[in-house]
JSON list of C-alpha atoms in Angstrom, two decimals:
[
{"chain": "A", "resi": 613, "resn": "MET", "atom": "CA", "xyz": [0.25, -0.30, 0.26]},
{"chain": "A", "resi": 614, "resn": "PRO", "atom": "CA", "xyz": [1.78, 3.25, -0.67]},
{"chain": "A", "resi": 615, "resn": "ARG", "atom": "CA", "xyz": [1.98, 5.87, 1.73]},
{"chain": "A", "resi": 616, "resn": "SER", "atom": "CA", "xyz": [0.34, 9.13, 1.13]},
{"chain": "A", "resi": 617, "resn": "GLN", "atom": "CA", "xyz": [1.61, 12.90, -0.02]},
{"chain": "A", "resi": 618, "resn": "PRO", "atom": "CA", "xyz": [1.49, 15.30, 2.09]},
{"chain": "A", "resi": 619, "resn": "GLY", "atom": "CA", "xyz": [-1.74, 17.11, 1.53]},
{"chain": "A", "resi": 620, "resn": "GLN", "atom": "CA", "xyz": [-3.22, 14.18, 0.79]},
{"chain": "A", "resi": 621, "resn": "SER", "atom": "CA", "xyz": [-5.90, 12.11, 2.27]},
{"chain": "A", "resi": 622, "resn": "GLY", "atom": "CA", "xyz": [-4.68, 8.80, 3.86]},
{"chain": "A", "resi": 623, "resn": "ASN", "atom": "CA", "xyz": [-8.21, 7.22, 3.32]},
{"chain": "A", "resi": 624, "resn": "PRO", "atom": "CA", "xyz": [-9.71, 9.08, 0.52]},
{"chain": "A", "resi": 625, "resn": "LYS", "atom": "CA", "xyz": [-13.06, 7.10, 0.06]},
{"chain": "A", "resi": 626, "resn": "GLY", "atom": "CA", "xyz": [-13.53, 8.38, 3.87]},
{"chain": "A", "resi": 627, "resn": "ARG", "atom": "CA", "xyz": [-15.05, 6.17, 6.63]},
{"chain": "A", "resi": 628, "resn": "PRO", "atom": "CA", "xyz": [-17.38, 3.17, 5.70]},
{"chain": "A", "resi": 629, "resn": "LYS", "atom": "CA", "xyz": [-21.30, 4.12, 5.74]},
{"chain": "A", "resi": 630, "resn": "LYS", "atom": "CA", "xyz": [-23.22, 2.96, 9.08]},
{"chain": "A", "resi": 631, "resn": "GLY", "atom": "CA", "xyz": [-26.22, 0.52, 8.96]},
{"chain": "A", "resi": 632, "resn": "ARG", "atom": "CA", "xyz": [-28.93, 2.73, 7.70]},
{"chain": "A", "resi": 633, "resn": "THR", "atom": "CA", "xyz": [-31.18, 4.49, 10.87]},
{"chain": "A", "resi": 634, "resn": "PHE", "atom": "CA", "xyz": [-34.31, 3.52, 12.08]},
{"chain": "A", "resi": 635, "resn": "THR", "atom": "CA", "xyz": [-35.73, 5.80, 10.91]},
{"chain": "A", "resi": 636, "resn": "ASP", "atom": "CA", "xyz": [-34.79, 5.03, 7.11]},
{"chain": "A", "resi": 637, "resn": "ALA", "atom": "CA", "xyz": [-36.15, 1.59, 8.03]},
{"chain": "A", "resi": 638, "resn": "LEU", "atom": "CA", "xyz": [-39.48, 2.91, 8.73]},
{"chain": "A", "resi": 639, "resn": "GLU", "atom": "CA", "xyz": [-39.63, 5.09, 5.61]},
{"chain": "A", "resi": 640, "resn": "ALA", "atom": "CA", "xyz": [-38.43, 1.95, 3.71]},
{"chain": "A", "resi": 641, "resn": "LYS", "atom": "CA", "xyz": [-41.48, 0.47, 4.71]},
{"chain": "A", "resi": 642, "resn": "GLY", "atom": "CA", "xyz": [-44.58, 2.95, 3.73]},
{"chain": "A", "resi": 643, "resn": "THR", "atom": "CA", "xyz": [-44.53, 6.95, 3.31]},
{"chain": "A", "resi": 644, "resn": "PRO", "atom": "CA", "xyz": [-45.23, 8.90, 7.05]},
{"chain": "A", "resi": 645, "resn": "ALA", "atom": "CA", "xyz": [-48.99, 8.66, 6.78]},
{"chain": "A", "resi": 646, "resn": "GLU", "atom": "CA", "xyz": [-49.13, 4.87, 6.12]},
{"chain": "A", "resi": 647, "resn": "LEU", "atom": "CA", "xyz": [-46.64, 4.46, 9.14]},
{"chain": "A", "resi": 648, "resn": "ALA", "atom": "CA", "xyz": [-49.13, 6.36, 11.27]},
{"chain": "A", "resi": 649, "resn": "GLU", "atom": "CA", "xyz": [-52.25, 4.68, 9.98]},
{"chain": "A", "resi": 650, "resn": "LEU", "atom": "CA", "xyz": [-50.31, 1.55, 11.18]},
{"chain": "A", "resi": 651, "resn": "ALA", "atom": "CA", "xyz": [-49.32, 3.45, 14.70]},
{"chain": "A", "resi": 652, "resn": "TRP", "atom": "CA", "xyz": [-53.14, 4.06, 14.79]},
{"chain": "A", "resi": 653, "resn": "LYS", "atom": "CA", "xyz": [-54.75, 0.41, 14.05]},
{"chain": "A", "resi": 654, "resn": "ALA", "atom": "CA", "xyz": [-51.88, -0.59, 16.41]},
{"chain": "A", "resi": 655, "resn": "ALA", "atom": "CA", "xyz": [-53.32, 1.54, 19.29]},
{"chain": "A", "resi": 656, "resn": "ARG", "atom": "CA", "xyz": [-56.99, 1.14, 18.22]},
{"chain": "A", "resi": 657, "resn": "ASN", "atom": "CA", "xyz": [-55.79, -3.16, 18.95]},
{"chain": "A", "resi": 658, "resn": "GLY", "atom": "CA", "xyz": [-54.45, -1.70, 22.64]},
{"chain": "A", "resi": 659, "resn": "GLU", "atom": "CA", "xyz": [-50.81, -2.28, 21.60]},
{"chain": "A", "resi": 660, "resn": "PRO", "atom": "CA", "xyz": [-48.96, -0.39, 24.34]},
{"chain": "A", "resi": 661, "resn": "TRP", "atom": "CA", "xyz": [-45.88, 1.01, 22.21]},
{"chain": "A", "resi": 662, "resn": "ALA", "atom": "CA", "xyz": [-48.15, 2.04, 19.53]},
{"chain": "A", "resi": 663, "resn": "ILE", "atom": "CA", "xyz": [-50.30, 4.00, 22.91]},
{"chain": "A", "resi": 664, "resn": "GLN", "atom": "CA", "xyz": [-46.97, 5.46, 24.13]},
{"chain": "A", "resi": 665, "resn": "MET", "atom": "CA", "xyz": [-45.55, 6.77, 20.52]},
{"chain": "A", "resi": 666, "resn": "ILE", "atom": "CA", "xyz": [-48.78, 8.72, 20.08]},
{"chain": "A", "resi": 667, "resn": "PHE", "atom": "CA", "xyz": [-48.93, 9.70, 23.38]},
{"chain": "A", "resi": 668, "resn": "TYR", "atom": "CA", "xyz": [-46.00, 11.01, 23.58]},
{"chain": "A", "resi": 669, "resn": "ARG", "atom": "CA", "xyz": [-45.77, 12.51, 20.15]},
{"chain": "A", "resi": 670, "resn": "LEU", "atom": "CA", "xyz": [-49.37, 14.33, 21.30]},
{"chain": "A", "resi": 671, "resn": "GLU", "atom": "CA", "xyz": [-48.15, 15.61, 25.09]},
{"chain": "A", "resi": 672, "resn": "PRO", "atom": "CA", "xyz": [-43.83, 15.42, 24.94]},
{"chain": "A", "resi": 673, "resn": "GLN", "atom": "CA", "xyz": [-42.49, 14.76, 28.59]},
{"chain": "A", "resi": 674, "resn": "THR", "atom": "CA", "xyz": [-40.99, 18.16, 29.92]},
{"chain": "A", "resi": 675, "resn": "THR", "atom": "CA", "xyz": [-37.33, 17.61, 31.50]},
{"chain": "A", "resi": 676, "resn": "GLN", "atom": "CA", "xyz": [-36.56, 20.08, 34.31]},
{"chain": "A", "resi": 677, "resn": "LEU", "atom": "CA", "xyz": [-33.33, 20.73, 34.33]},
{"chain": "A", "resi": 678, "resn": "LYS", "atom": "CA", "xyz": [-30.84, 22.20, 37.44]},
{"chain": "A", "resi": 679, "resn": "LEU", "atom": "CA", "xyz": [-28.00, 23.96, 36.45]},
{"chain": "A", "resi": 680, "resn": "THR", "atom": "CA", "xyz": [-24.99, 24.07, 39.12]},
{"chain": "A", "resi": 681, "resn": "HIS", "atom": "CA", "xyz": [-22.13, 26.63, 38.32]},
{"chain": "A", "resi": 682, "resn": "GLU", "atom": "CA", "xyz": [-19.43, 26.25, 40.48]},
{"chain": "A", "resi": 683, "resn": "LYS", "atom": "CA", "xyz": [-16.18, 28.76, 40.16]},
{"chain": "A", "resi": 684, "resn": "SER", "atom": "CA", "xyz": [-13.12, 28.58, 41.78]},
{"chain": "A", "resi": 685, "resn": "ASP", "atom": "CA", "xyz": [-11.20, 32.20, 41.54]},
{"chain": "A", "resi": 686, "resn": "GLY", "atom": "CA", "xyz": [-8.78, 30.79, 44.05]},
{"chain": "A", "resi": 687, "resn": "PRO", "atom": "CA", "xyz": [-8.03, 31.50, 47.97]},
{"chain": "A", "resi": 688, "resn": "THR", "atom": "CA", "xyz": [-10.49, 33.47, 48.96]},
{"chain": "A", "resi": 689, "resn": "ILE", "atom": "CA", "xyz": [-9.27, 36.82, 50.81]},
{"chain": "A", "resi": 690, "resn": "ASP", "atom": "CA", "xyz": [-10.14, 37.84, 54.20]},
{"chain": "A", "resi": 691, "resn": "TYR", "atom": "CA", "xyz": [-11.22, 41.43, 53.85]},
{"chain": "A", "resi": 692, "resn": "SER", "atom": "CA", "xyz": [-11.26, 42.47, 57.43]},
{"chain": "A", "resi": 693, "resn": "ARG", "atom": "CA", "xyz": [-7.29, 42.31, 57.53]},
{"chain": "A", "resi": 694, "resn": "LEU", "atom": "CA", "xyz": [-7.37, 45.29, 55.01]},
{"chain": "A", "resi": 695, "resn": "THR", "atom": "CA", "xyz": [-6.87, 48.30, 56.44]},
{"chain": "A", "resi": 696, "resn": "ASP", "atom": "CA", "xyz": [-9.30, 51.54, 56.26]},
{"chain": "A", "resi": 697, "resn": "SER", "atom": "CA", "xyz": [-7.61, 53.32, 53.19]},
{"chain": "A", "resi": 698, "resn": "GLU", "atom": "CA", "xyz": [-8.21, 49.94, 51.48]},
{"chain": "A", "resi": 699, "resn": "VAL", "atom": "CA", "xyz": [-11.41, 49.27, 52.45]},
{"chain": "A", "resi": 700, "resn": "GLU", "atom": "CA", "xyz": [-11.85, 52.81, 51.12]},
{"chain": "A", "resi": 701, "resn": "GLY", "atom": "CA", "xyz": [-10.08, 52.41, 47.88]},
{"chain": "A", "resi": 702, "resn": "LEU", "atom": "CA", "xyz": [-12.28, 49.32, 47.25]},
{"chain": "A", "resi": 703, "resn": "GLU", "atom": "CA", "xyz": [-15.57, 51.37, 47.69]},
{"chain": "A", "resi": 704, "resn": "SER", "atom": "CA", "xyz": [-14.62, 53.65, 45.13]},
{"chain": "A", "resi": 705, "resn": "LEU", "atom": "CA", "xyz": [-13.63, 51.46, 42.63]},
{"chain": "A", "resi": 706, "resn": "LEU", "atom": "CA", "xyz": [-16.41, 50.02, 43.12]},
{"chain": "A", "resi": 707, "resn": "GLU", "atom": "CA", "xyz": [-19.06, 53.34, 42.55]},
{"chain": "A", "resi": 708, "resn": "ARG", "atom": "CA", "xyz": [-16.90, 53.70, 38.84]},
{"chain": "A", "resi": 709, "resn": "ALA", "atom": "CA", "xyz": [-16.92, 50.46, 37.78]},
{"chain": "A", "resi": 710, "resn": "THR", "atom": "CA", "xyz": [-20.89, 50.45, 39.11]},
{"chain": "A", "resi": 711, "resn": "GLY", "atom": "CA", "xyz": [-21.67, 53.82, 37.16]},
{"chain": "A", "resi": 712, "resn": "ALA", "atom": "CA", "xyz": [-19.76, 52.79, 34.43]},
{"chain": "A", "resi": 713, "resn": "ILE", "atom": "CA", "xyz": [-22.04, 49.61, 33.96]},
{"chain": "A", "resi": 714, "resn": "ALA", "atom": "CA", "xyz": [-24.72, 51.90, 34.45]},
{"chain": "A", "resi": 715, "resn": "LYS", "atom": "CA", "xyz": [-24.06, 54.03, 31.39]},
{"chain": "A", "resi": 716, "resn": "LEU", "atom": "CA", "xyz": [-23.51, 51.33, 29.18]},
{"chain": "A", "resi": 717, "resn": "GLU", "atom": "CA", "xyz": [-26.58, 50.24, 29.78]},
{"chain": "A", "resi": 718, "resn": "ASP", "atom": "CA", "xyz": [-28.11, 53.36, 29.64]},
{"chain": "A", "resi": 719, "resn": "GLY", "atom": "CA", "xyz": [-26.15, 53.53, 25.75]},
{"chain": "A", "resi": 720, "resn": "GLU", "atom": "CA", "xyz": [-24.01, 56.56, 27.20]},
{"chain": "A", "resi": 721, "resn": "GLY", "atom": "CA", "xyz": [-21.21, 54.83, 25.37]},
{"chain": "A", "resi": 722, "resn": "ALA", "atom": "CA", "xyz": [-18.21, 53.29, 26.26]},
{"chain": "A", "resi": 723, "resn": "PRO", "atom": "CA", "xyz": [-16.96, 54.98, 29.60]},
{"chain": "A", "resi": 724, "resn": "THR", "atom": "CA", "xyz": [-13.88, 57.39, 30.02]},
{"chain": "A", "resi": 725, "resn": "ALA", "atom": "CA", "xyz": [-11.25, 56.44, 32.13]},
{"chain": "A", "resi": 726, "resn": "ALA", "atom": "CA", "xyz": [-11.37, 58.48, 35.16]}
]
């Protein structure tokens, strides 16, 4: 087997095709309308799979997601160790940032450096 040249694929035919999907197999048996008619007849005859399929199609099950996000920013900071002037500096910085965000939300453009 010859080695592929630089810039050429080592597998020019690509990945082999997998088997047909369930949907492909169903479509080979008839049109969607014919398949729906078969499912309806089966449901009327009491077939549980057909009843469940039609029920889930008419009333899809809702799913509740519980999302959590945890982020570790490294070690926690002990603010009780800050001096009064350091706390005042942080408060001033927070006020400027809050004001800049409010201006952006009001559409006043980019904040200017103070």
